Amino acid sequence: MVLLGGIMYGTMSSFVKLSYASGYHAAEIAFSMSLISAVLLGVALLFSNRKINRVKLRGKSAISLLLVGSLIGLTNFLYYLSVSYISASLAIVILMQFTWFSLLLEWLIFRQRPGRLELAIVLFILVGTVMAGNLFQAEALSFSWRGMAFALASSFTYAVYIVANSRVGKEVKWQSKSTLIMIGSALIIFIVNARTIVSDSHLNYTFLLWAVFLAAVGTTIPTALFAASIPKIGAATSAILMTVEFPVAVLCAYIVLHEAISPVQIAGIIMMLASIAAMNYYKSSKTKKES
């Protein structure tokens, strides 16, 4: 479920780039995605077991989940904003640093020191990221510092989101959890960009088609998948598995945007996928032995 959510997230950079070509901007795209997702997940909540969800939505857990939602809202907005300044490939390279950010947060805050295998896999993922991002090319290193800052900030908020999602609302059903997360996401994006969203909106039929598509693929389904699965496997493993977003983003850019892929990039993608598969196999084997 974590892998599937990561794959769906990975397709977003290409499609968001296409939406920018239609004249839309990061604030309205990110807000519409979160708002529509909150509505769709809210409908799923209404058709679920109301008695169970009504009990779980009370108290501090609801507020905590809204705050978790604000983290993924900021992540989406900052990442989509960074793509306005730097290339999609460079932005996704920087976003992928959430892997070691997450491990570092788990270590510093919860004293969960990563194992040697996890550190080794992170190293392979970082090397694969540099290769797949084609950062050996001199022209790839020409960038905007503002875009770099936005992408790095999105990477950090993404890491905090993963850690928080793994520990907050474990007792809450995925319908309630994902709905509250998306409500928090929409709220924070609107608060940060209220003037832009109200005064410079492109509300029309074409925009609604883009918004519904991006919301379904980019936020609704992945958020539900993450809400149900991240607490079961933890932040460290989830962060490593979610690096699948990067090779998917590169492949999607090749298919959708017709961007070229070099042999070095292909080797980097293979290295990342092999590292993810190795971690998943190790964790599965370890779980079976313990049970």
Short mmCIF file of N, CA, C and O in Angstrom, two decimals, residues 95-202:
data_model
loop_
_atom_site.label_atom_id
_atom_site.label_comp_id
_atom_site.label_asym_id
_atom_site.label_seq_id
_atom_site.Cartn_x
_atom_site.Cartn_y
_atom_site.Cartn_z
N LEU A 95 13.52 16.46 -3.15
CA LEU A 95 12.42 15.92 -2.34
C LEU A 95 12.78 14.56 -1.76
O LEU A 95 12.40 14.24 -0.63
N MET A 96 13.54 13.77 -2.50
CA MET A 96 13.90 12.43 -2.06
C MET A 96 14.77 12.41 -0.80
O MET A 96 14.96 11.37 -0.18
N GLN A 97 15.27 13.57 -0.40
CA GLN A 97 16.08 13.62 0.82
C GLN A 97 15.24 13.38 2.07
O GLN A 97 15.79 13.28 3.18
N PHE A 98 13.91 13.28 1.90
CA PHE A 98 13.07 12.96 3.05
C PHE A 98 13.42 11.60 3.63
O PHE A 98 13.11 11.32 4.79
N THR A 99 14.09 10.75 2.85
CA THR A 99 14.45 9.42 3.34
C THR A 99 15.34 9.51 4.56
O THR A 99 15.04 8.95 5.63
N TRP A 100 16.46 10.22 4.43
CA TRP A 100 17.35 10.32 5.58
C TRP A 100 16.86 11.34 6.60
O TRP A 100 17.17 11.23 7.78
N PHE A 101 16.06 12.33 6.16
CA PHE A 101 15.42 13.23 7.12
C PHE A 101 14.55 12.42 8.09
O PHE A 101 14.58 12.64 9.31
N SER A 102 13.76 11.48 7.56
CA SER A 102 12.86 10.67 8.39
C SER A 102 13.63 9.81 9.38
O SER A 102 13.27 9.72 10.56
N LEU A 103 14.69 9.15 8.88
CA LEU A 103 15.51 8.33 9.77
C LEU A 103 16.16 9.18 10.86
O LEU A 103 16.24 8.77 12.02
N LEU A 104 16.61 10.38 10.49
CA LEU A 104 17.24 11.27 11.46
C LEU A 104 16.25 11.73 12.53
O LEU A 104 16.57 11.76 13.72
N LEU A 105 15.02 12.06 12.11
CA LEU A 105 14.00 12.49 13.06
C LEU A 105 13.64 11.36 14.03
O LEU A 105 13.48 11.59 15.23
N GLU A 106 13.47 10.15 13.49
CA GLU A 106 13.18 8.99 14.34
C GLU A 106 14.30 8.77 15.36
O GLU A 106 14.04 8.42 16.51
N TRP A 107 15.52 8.99 14.94
CA TRP A 107 16.68 8.78 15.81
C TRP A 107 16.75 9.87 16.89
O TRP A 107 16.91 9.58 18.08
N LEU A 108 16.61 11.14 16.49
CA LEU A 108 16.76 12.25 17.42
C LEU A 108 15.60 12.37 18.39
O LEU A 108 15.79 12.65 19.58
N ILE A 109 14.38 12.16 17.90
CA ILE A 109 13.19 12.39 18.73
C ILE A 109 12.80 11.15 19.52
O ILE A 109 12.50 11.23 20.72
N PHE A 110 12.81 9.98 18.86
CA PHE A 110 12.30 8.76 19.49
C PHE A 110 13.39 7.74 19.82
O PHE A 110 13.09 6.62 20.22
N ARG A 111 14.67 8.13 19.63
CA ARG A 111 15.81 7.28 19.97
C ARG A 111 15.78 5.94 19.25
O ARG A 111 16.26 4.93 19.78
N GLN A 112 15.19 5.91 18.05
CA GLN A 112 15.18 4.69 17.27
C GLN A 112 16.32 4.74 16.26
O GLN A 112 16.16 5.25 15.15
N ARG A 113 17.45 4.21 16.66
CA ARG A 113 18.63 4.26 15.82
C ARG A 113 18.47 3.34 14.61
O ARG A 113 18.11 2.17 14.77
N PRO A 114 18.72 3.85 13.40
CA PRO A 114 18.58 2.99 12.21
C PRO A 114 19.64 1.91 12.19
O PRO A 114 20.77 2.11 12.65
N GLY A 115 19.26 0.74 11.68
CA GLY A 115 20.21 -0.36 11.59
C GLY A 115 21.19 -0.17 10.45
O GLY A 115 21.05 0.72 9.61
N ARG A 116 22.19 -1.05 10.41
CA ARG A 116 23.22 -0.95 9.38
C ARG A 116 22.62 -1.15 7.99
O ARG A 116 23.03 -0.50 7.03
N LEU A 117 21.67 -2.09 7.89
CA LEU A 117 21.05 -2.35 6.59
C LEU A 117 20.29 -1.12 6.10
O LEU A 117 20.39 -0.75 4.92
N GLU A 118 19.56 -0.49 7.00
CA GLU A 118 18.81 0.71 6.62
C GLU A 118 19.75 1.82 6.17
O GLU A 118 19.49 2.50 5.16
N LEU A 119 20.85 2.01 6.88
CA LEU A 119 21.82 3.04 6.49
C LEU A 119 22.46 2.73 5.15
O LEU A 119 22.68 3.61 4.31
N ALA A 120 22.77 1.45 4.93
CA ALA A 120 23.37 1.04 3.66
C ALA A 120 22.41 1.27 2.50
O ALA A 120 22.79 1.76 1.43
N ILE A 121 21.13 0.94 2.72
CA ILE A 121 20.13 1.12 1.67
C ILE A 121 19.92 2.60 1.38
O ILE A 121 19.77 3.01 0.22
N VAL A 122 19.92 3.43 2.43
CA VAL A 122 19.80 4.87 2.22
C VAL A 122 20.97 5.37 1.37
O VAL A 122 20.79 6.21 0.47
N LEU A 123 22.17 4.86 1.64
CA LEU A 123 23.34 5.27 0.85
C LEU A 123 23.17 4.89 -0.61
O LEU A 123 23.42 5.71 -1.51
N PHE A 124 22.72 3.67 -0.87
CA PHE A 124 22.49 3.25 -2.24
C PHE A 124 21.40 4.09 -2.91
O PHE A 124 21.49 4.43 -4.10
N ILE A 125 20.36 4.43 -2.15
CA ILE A 125 19.29 5.26 -2.69
C ILE A 125 19.80 6.65 -3.06
O ILE A 125 19.44 7.21 -4.10
N LEU A 126 20.66 7.22 -2.21
CA LEU A 126 21.21 8.55 -2.50
C LEU A 126 22.09 8.52 -3.75
O LEU A 126 22.02 9.42 -4.59
N VAL A 127 22.91 7.47 -3.88
CA VAL A 127 23.74 7.33 -5.08
C VAL A 127 22.85 7.16 -6.31
O VAL A 127 23.07 7.79 -7.36
N GLY A 128 21.84 6.31 -6.18
CA GLY A 128 20.91 6.11 -7.29
C GLY A 128 20.15 7.38 -7.63
O GLY A 128 19.86 7.64 -8.81
N THR A 129 19.86 8.19 -6.63
CA THR A 129 19.16 9.46 -6.86
C THR A 129 20.01 10.41 -7.69
O THR A 129 19.53 11.04 -8.63
N VAL A 130 21.30 10.51 -7.35
CA VAL A 130 22.21 11.37 -8.11
C VAL A 130 22.32 10.90 -9.56
O VAL A 130 22.29 11.70 -10.50
N MET A 131 22.40 9.57 -9.74
CA MET A 131 22.50 9.02 -11.09
C MET A 131 21.21 9.23 -11.87
O MET A 131 21.22 9.68 -13.02
N ALA A 132 20.07 8.90 -11.24
CA ALA A 132 18.79 9.02 -11.93
C ALA A 132 18.40 10.46 -12.19
O ALA A 132 17.67 10.76 -13.14
N GLY A 133 18.89 11.38 -11.36
CA GLY A 133 18.61 12.79 -11.56
C GLY A 133 19.52 13.44 -12.59
O GLY A 133 19.38 14.63 -12.89
N ASN A 134 20.47 12.64 -13.12
CA ASN A 134 21.38 13.13 -14.16
C ASN A 134 22.19 14.33 -13.69
O ASN A 134 22.47 15.25 -14.45
N LEU A 135 22.57 14.30 -12.41
CA LEU A 135 23.28 15.44 -11.83
C LEU A 135 24.76 15.49 -12.21
O LEU A 135 25.47 16.42 -11.83
N PHE A 136 25.21 14.48 -12.96
CA PHE A 136 26.59 14.53 -13.45
C PHE A 136 26.74 15.52 -14.60
O PHE A 136 27.84 15.93 -14.93
N GLN A 137 25.60 15.87 -15.22
CA GLN A 137 25.64 16.83 -16.32
C GLN A 137 25.76 18.24 -15.77
O GLN A 137 25.06 18.62 -14.83
N ALA A 138 26.62 19.04 -16.35
CA ALA A 138 26.88 20.39 -15.83
C ALA A 138 25.63 21.26 -15.90
O ALA A 138 25.34 22.04 -14.99
N GLU A 139 24.84 21.09 -16.98
CA GLU A 139 23.66 21.95 -17.11
C GLU A 139 22.60 21.64 -16.07
O GLU A 139 21.76 22.48 -15.76
N ALA A 140 22.66 20.41 -15.51
CA ALA A 140 21.67 20.04 -14.49
C ALA A 140 21.91 20.78 -13.19
O ALA A 140 21.03 20.86 -12.33
N LEU A 141 23.13 21.32 -13.03
CA LEU A 141 23.47 21.99 -11.78
C LEU A 141 23.16 23.49 -11.80
O LEU A 141 23.46 24.20 -10.85
N SER A 142 22.61 24.00 -12.92
CA SER A 142 22.19 25.39 -12.96
C SER A 142 20.79 25.47 -12.39
O SER A 142 19.86 24.87 -12.93
N PHE A 143 20.63 26.17 -11.30
CA PHE A 143 19.35 26.15 -10.62
C PHE A 143 19.07 27.48 -9.94
O PHE A 143 19.93 28.35 -9.84
N SER A 144 17.84 27.61 -9.48
CA SER A 144 17.42 28.78 -8.72
C SER A 144 17.52 28.44 -7.23
O SER A 144 17.01 27.41 -6.79
N TRP A 145 18.19 29.31 -6.48
CA TRP A 145 18.30 29.08 -5.04
C TRP A 145 16.93 29.10 -4.37
O TRP A 145 16.69 28.37 -3.41
N ARG A 146 16.03 29.94 -4.88
CA ARG A 146 14.67 29.97 -4.31
C ARG A 146 13.97 28.64 -4.55
O ARG A 146 13.32 28.08 -3.65
N GLY A 147 14.08 28.12 -5.76
CA GLY A 147 13.48 26.82 -6.05
C GLY A 147 14.08 25.72 -5.21
O GLY A 147 13.39 24.82 -4.73
N MET A 148 15.41 25.76 -5.02
CA MET A 148 16.09 24.79 -4.17
C MET A 148 15.57 24.85 -2.74
O MET A 148 15.34 23.81 -2.10
N ALA A 149 15.38 26.06 -2.24
CA ALA A 149 14.91 26.24 -0.86
C ALA A 149 13.49 25.69 -0.69
O ALA A 149 13.19 25.01 0.30
N PHE A 150 12.62 25.96 -1.67
CA PHE A 150 11.25 25.44 -1.61
C PHE A 150 11.25 23.91 -1.64
O PHE A 150 10.51 23.26 -0.88
N ALA A 151 12.07 23.32 -2.51
CA ALA A 151 12.13 21.86 -2.63
C ALA A 151 12.68 21.22 -1.36
O ALA A 151 12.17 20.19 -0.89
N LEU A 152 13.73 21.83 -0.77
CA LEU A 152 14.30 21.30 0.46
C LEU A 152 13.31 21.41 1.62
O LEU A 152 13.20 20.50 2.45
N ALA A 153 12.57 22.52 1.68
CA ALA A 153 11.55 22.68 2.71
C ALA A 153 10.45 21.63 2.56
O ALA A 153 9.96 21.07 3.55
N SER A 154 10.07 21.34 1.32
CA SER A 154 9.04 20.32 1.09
C SER A 154 9.55 18.94 1.50
O SER A 154 8.78 18.12 2.01
N SER A 155 10.84 18.69 1.30
CA SER A 155 11.43 17.43 1.71
C SER A 155 11.37 17.26 3.22
O SER A 155 11.03 16.18 3.74
N PHE A 156 11.66 18.33 3.94
CA PHE A 156 11.65 18.26 5.41
C PHE A 156 10.22 18.08 5.94
O PHE A 156 9.98 17.25 6.82
N THR A 157 9.27 18.86 5.42
CA THR A 157 7.88 18.72 5.89
C THR A 157 7.32 17.34 5.54
O THR A 157 6.51 16.78 6.29
N TYR A 158 7.77 16.78 4.42
CA TYR A 158 7.35 15.43 4.04
C TYR A 158 7.86 14.41 5.06
O TYR A 158 7.13 13.49 5.47
N ALA A 159 9.11 14.57 5.49
CA ALA A 159 9.68 13.68 6.48
C ALA A 159 8.93 13.78 7.81
O ALA A 159 8.61 12.76 8.45
N VAL A 160 8.63 15.00 8.24
CA VAL A 160 7.87 15.19 9.48
C VAL A 160 6.49 14.56 9.35
O VAL A 160 5.97 13.94 10.29
N TYR A 161 5.87 14.70 8.17
CA TYR A 161 4.56 14.11 7.92
C TYR A 161 4.60 12.59 8.06
O TYR A 161 3.72 11.98 8.69
N ILE A 162 5.62 11.96 7.50
CA ILE A 162 5.74 10.50 7.56
C ILE A 162 5.90 10.03 9.01
O ILE A 162 5.24 9.08 9.45
N VAL A 163 6.76 10.72 9.75
CA VAL A 163 7.00 10.35 11.15
C VAL A 163 5.72 10.55 11.97
O VAL A 163 5.32 9.69 12.77
N ALA A 164 5.05 11.69 11.77
CA ALA A 164 3.83 11.97 12.52
C ALA A 164 2.72 11.01 12.14
O ALA A 164 1.97 10.52 13.01
N ASN A 165 2.60 10.70 10.86
CA ASN A 165 1.55 9.80 10.39
C ASN A 165 1.72 8.40 10.96
O ASN A 165 0.74 7.68 11.20
N SER A 166 2.97 8.01 11.22
CA SER A 166 3.23 6.67 11.76
C SER A 166 2.87 6.56 13.23
O SER A 166 2.75 5.44 13.76
N ARG A 167 2.68 7.71 13.91
CA ARG A 167 2.48 7.67 15.36
C ARG A 167 1.17 8.30 15.83
O ARG A 167 0.74 8.05 16.96
N VAL A 168 0.56 9.11 14.99
CA VAL A 168 -0.67 9.81 15.39
C VAL A 168 -1.89 9.09 14.83
O VAL A 168 -1.92 8.68 13.68
N GLY A 169 -2.91 8.96 15.67
CA GLY A 169 -4.19 8.40 15.23
C GLY A 169 -4.15 6.94 14.84
O GLY A 169 -4.88 6.53 13.93
N LYS A 170 -3.33 6.15 15.51
CA LYS A 170 -3.26 4.73 15.16
C LYS A 170 -4.58 4.02 15.41
O LYS A 170 -4.90 3.03 14.74
N GLU A 171 -5.35 4.51 16.37
CA GLU A 171 -6.62 3.86 16.71
C GLU A 171 -7.76 4.32 15.81
O GLU A 171 -8.86 3.78 15.86
N VAL A 172 -7.50 5.31 14.96
CA VAL A 172 -8.55 5.89 14.11
C VAL A 172 -8.64 5.12 12.80
O VAL A 172 -7.62 4.79 12.19
N LYS A 173 -9.87 4.83 12.36
CA LYS A 173 -10.07 4.16 11.09
C LYS A 173 -9.55 5.03 9.94
O LYS A 173 -9.56 6.25 10.03
N TRP A 174 -9.11 4.38 8.85
CA TRP A 174 -8.46 5.11 7.76
C TRP A 174 -9.39 6.14 7.14
O TRP A 174 -8.94 7.19 6.68
N GLN A 175 -10.73 5.88 7.13
CA GLN A 175 -11.65 6.85 6.53
C GLN A 175 -11.62 8.17 7.29
O GLN A 175 -11.52 9.25 6.70
N SER A 176 -11.69 8.07 8.63
CA SER A 176 -11.67 9.27 9.46
C SER A 176 -10.31 9.95 9.41
O SER A 176 -10.20 11.17 9.29
N LYS A 177 -9.26 9.13 9.48
CA LYS A 177 -7.90 9.67 9.52
C LYS A 177 -7.56 10.42 8.24
O LYS A 177 -7.09 11.57 8.28
N SER A 178 -7.81 9.82 7.09
CA SER A 178 -7.46 10.45 5.83
C SER A 178 -8.33 11.68 5.55
O SER A 178 -7.85 12.67 4.98
N THR A 179 -9.60 11.65 5.97
CA THR A 179 -10.47 12.82 5.77
C THR A 179 -9.96 14.01 6.56
O THR A 179 -9.86 15.13 6.03
N LEU A 180 -9.63 13.79 7.83
CA LEU A 180 -9.11 14.88 8.66
C LEU A 180 -7.77 15.40 8.14
O LEU A 180 -7.51 16.61 8.17
N ILE A 181 -6.93 14.50 7.65
CA ILE A 181 -5.65 14.92 7.10
C ILE A 181 -5.85 15.84 5.91
O ILE A 181 -5.19 16.88 5.78
N MET A 182 -6.79 15.51 5.03
CA MET A 182 -7.03 16.35 3.86
C MET A 182 -7.71 17.67 4.21
O MET A 182 -7.49 18.69 3.57
N ILE A 183 -8.55 17.66 5.25
CA ILE A 183 -9.15 18.92 5.71
C ILE A 183 -8.05 19.84 6.24
O ILE A 183 -8.01 21.04 5.92
N GLY A 184 -7.14 19.29 7.03
CA GLY A 184 -6.01 20.08 7.53
C GLY A 184 -5.13 20.58 6.40
O GLY A 184 -4.64 21.72 6.43
N SER A 185 -4.94 19.75 5.37
CA SER A 185 -4.14 20.15 4.21
C SER A 185 -4.77 21.33 3.48
O SER A 185 -4.10 22.31 3.15
N ALA A 186 -6.08 21.24 3.22
CA ALA A 186 -6.78 22.33 2.52
C ALA A 186 -6.76 23.62 3.34
O ALA A 186 -6.57 24.72 2.79
N LEU A 187 -6.93 23.50 4.65
CA LEU A 187 -6.95 24.68 5.51
C LEU A 187 -5.62 25.43 5.49
O LEU A 187 -5.59 26.65 5.34
N ILE A 188 -4.52 24.71 5.63
CA ILE A 188 -3.21 25.38 5.70
C ILE A 188 -2.85 26.01 4.36
O ILE A 188 -2.29 27.11 4.31
N ILE A 189 -3.18 25.34 3.27
CA ILE A 189 -2.89 25.92 1.95
C ILE A 189 -3.71 27.18 1.73
O ILE A 189 -3.20 28.18 1.19
N PHE A 190 -4.98 27.17 2.16
CA PHE A 190 -5.82 28.36 2.00
C PHE A 190 -5.33 29.51 2.88
O PHE A 190 -5.30 30.67 2.46
N ILE A 191 -4.93 29.18 4.11
CA ILE A 191 -4.44 30.21 5.03
C ILE A 191 -3.20 30.90 4.45
O ILE A 191 -3.07 32.12 4.49
N VAL A 192 -2.29 30.11 3.91
CA VAL A 192 -1.04 30.65 3.38
C VAL A 192 -1.27 31.43 2.08
O VAL A 192 -0.59 32.42 1.81
N ASN A 193 -2.26 31.01 1.29
CA ASN A 193 -2.45 31.58 -0.05
C ASN A 193 -3.84 32.16 -0.26
O ASN A 193 -4.32 32.21 -1.39
N ALA A 194 -4.50 32.62 0.81
CA ALA A 194 -5.88 33.08 0.69
C ALA A 194 -6.07 34.16 -0.36
O ALA A 194 -6.98 34.09 -1.20
N ARG A 195 -5.20 35.15 -0.36
CA ARG A 195 -5.35 36.27 -1.30
C ARG A 195 -5.20 35.79 -2.74
O ARG A 195 -5.99 36.18 -3.62
N THR A 196 -4.20 34.95 -2.99
CA THR A 196 -3.96 34.46 -4.35
C THR A 196 -5.11 33.58 -4.83
O THR A 196 -5.57 33.71 -5.97
N ILE A 197 -5.60 32.70 -3.96
CA ILE A 197 -6.66 31.77 -4.34
C ILE A 197 -7.95 32.50 -4.63
O ILE A 197 -8.67 32.19 -5.60
N VAL A 198 -8.28 33.52 -3.83
CA VAL A 198 -9.54 34.25 -4.00
C VAL A 198 -9.49 35.20 -5.20
O VAL A 198 -10.43 35.28 -5.99
N SER A 199 -8.38 35.91 -5.36
CA SER A 199 -8.32 36.97 -6.38
C SER A 199 -7.83 36.48 -7.74
O SER A 199 -8.12 37.10 -8.76
N ASP A 200 -7.12 35.35 -7.79
CA ASP A 200 -6.52 34.92 -9.05
C ASP A 200 -6.89 33.48 -9.37
O ASP A 200 -6.04 32.67 -9.74
N SER A 201 -8.16 33.16 -9.23
CA SER A 201 -8.62 31.80 -9.48
C SER A 201 -9.07 31.63 -10.93
O SER A 201 -9.60 32.55 -11.53
N HIS A 202 -8.81 30.45 -11.49
CA HIS A 202 -9.20 30.13 -12.86
C HIS A 202 -10.31 29.07 -12.84
O HIS A 202 -10.17 28.00 -13.44
#
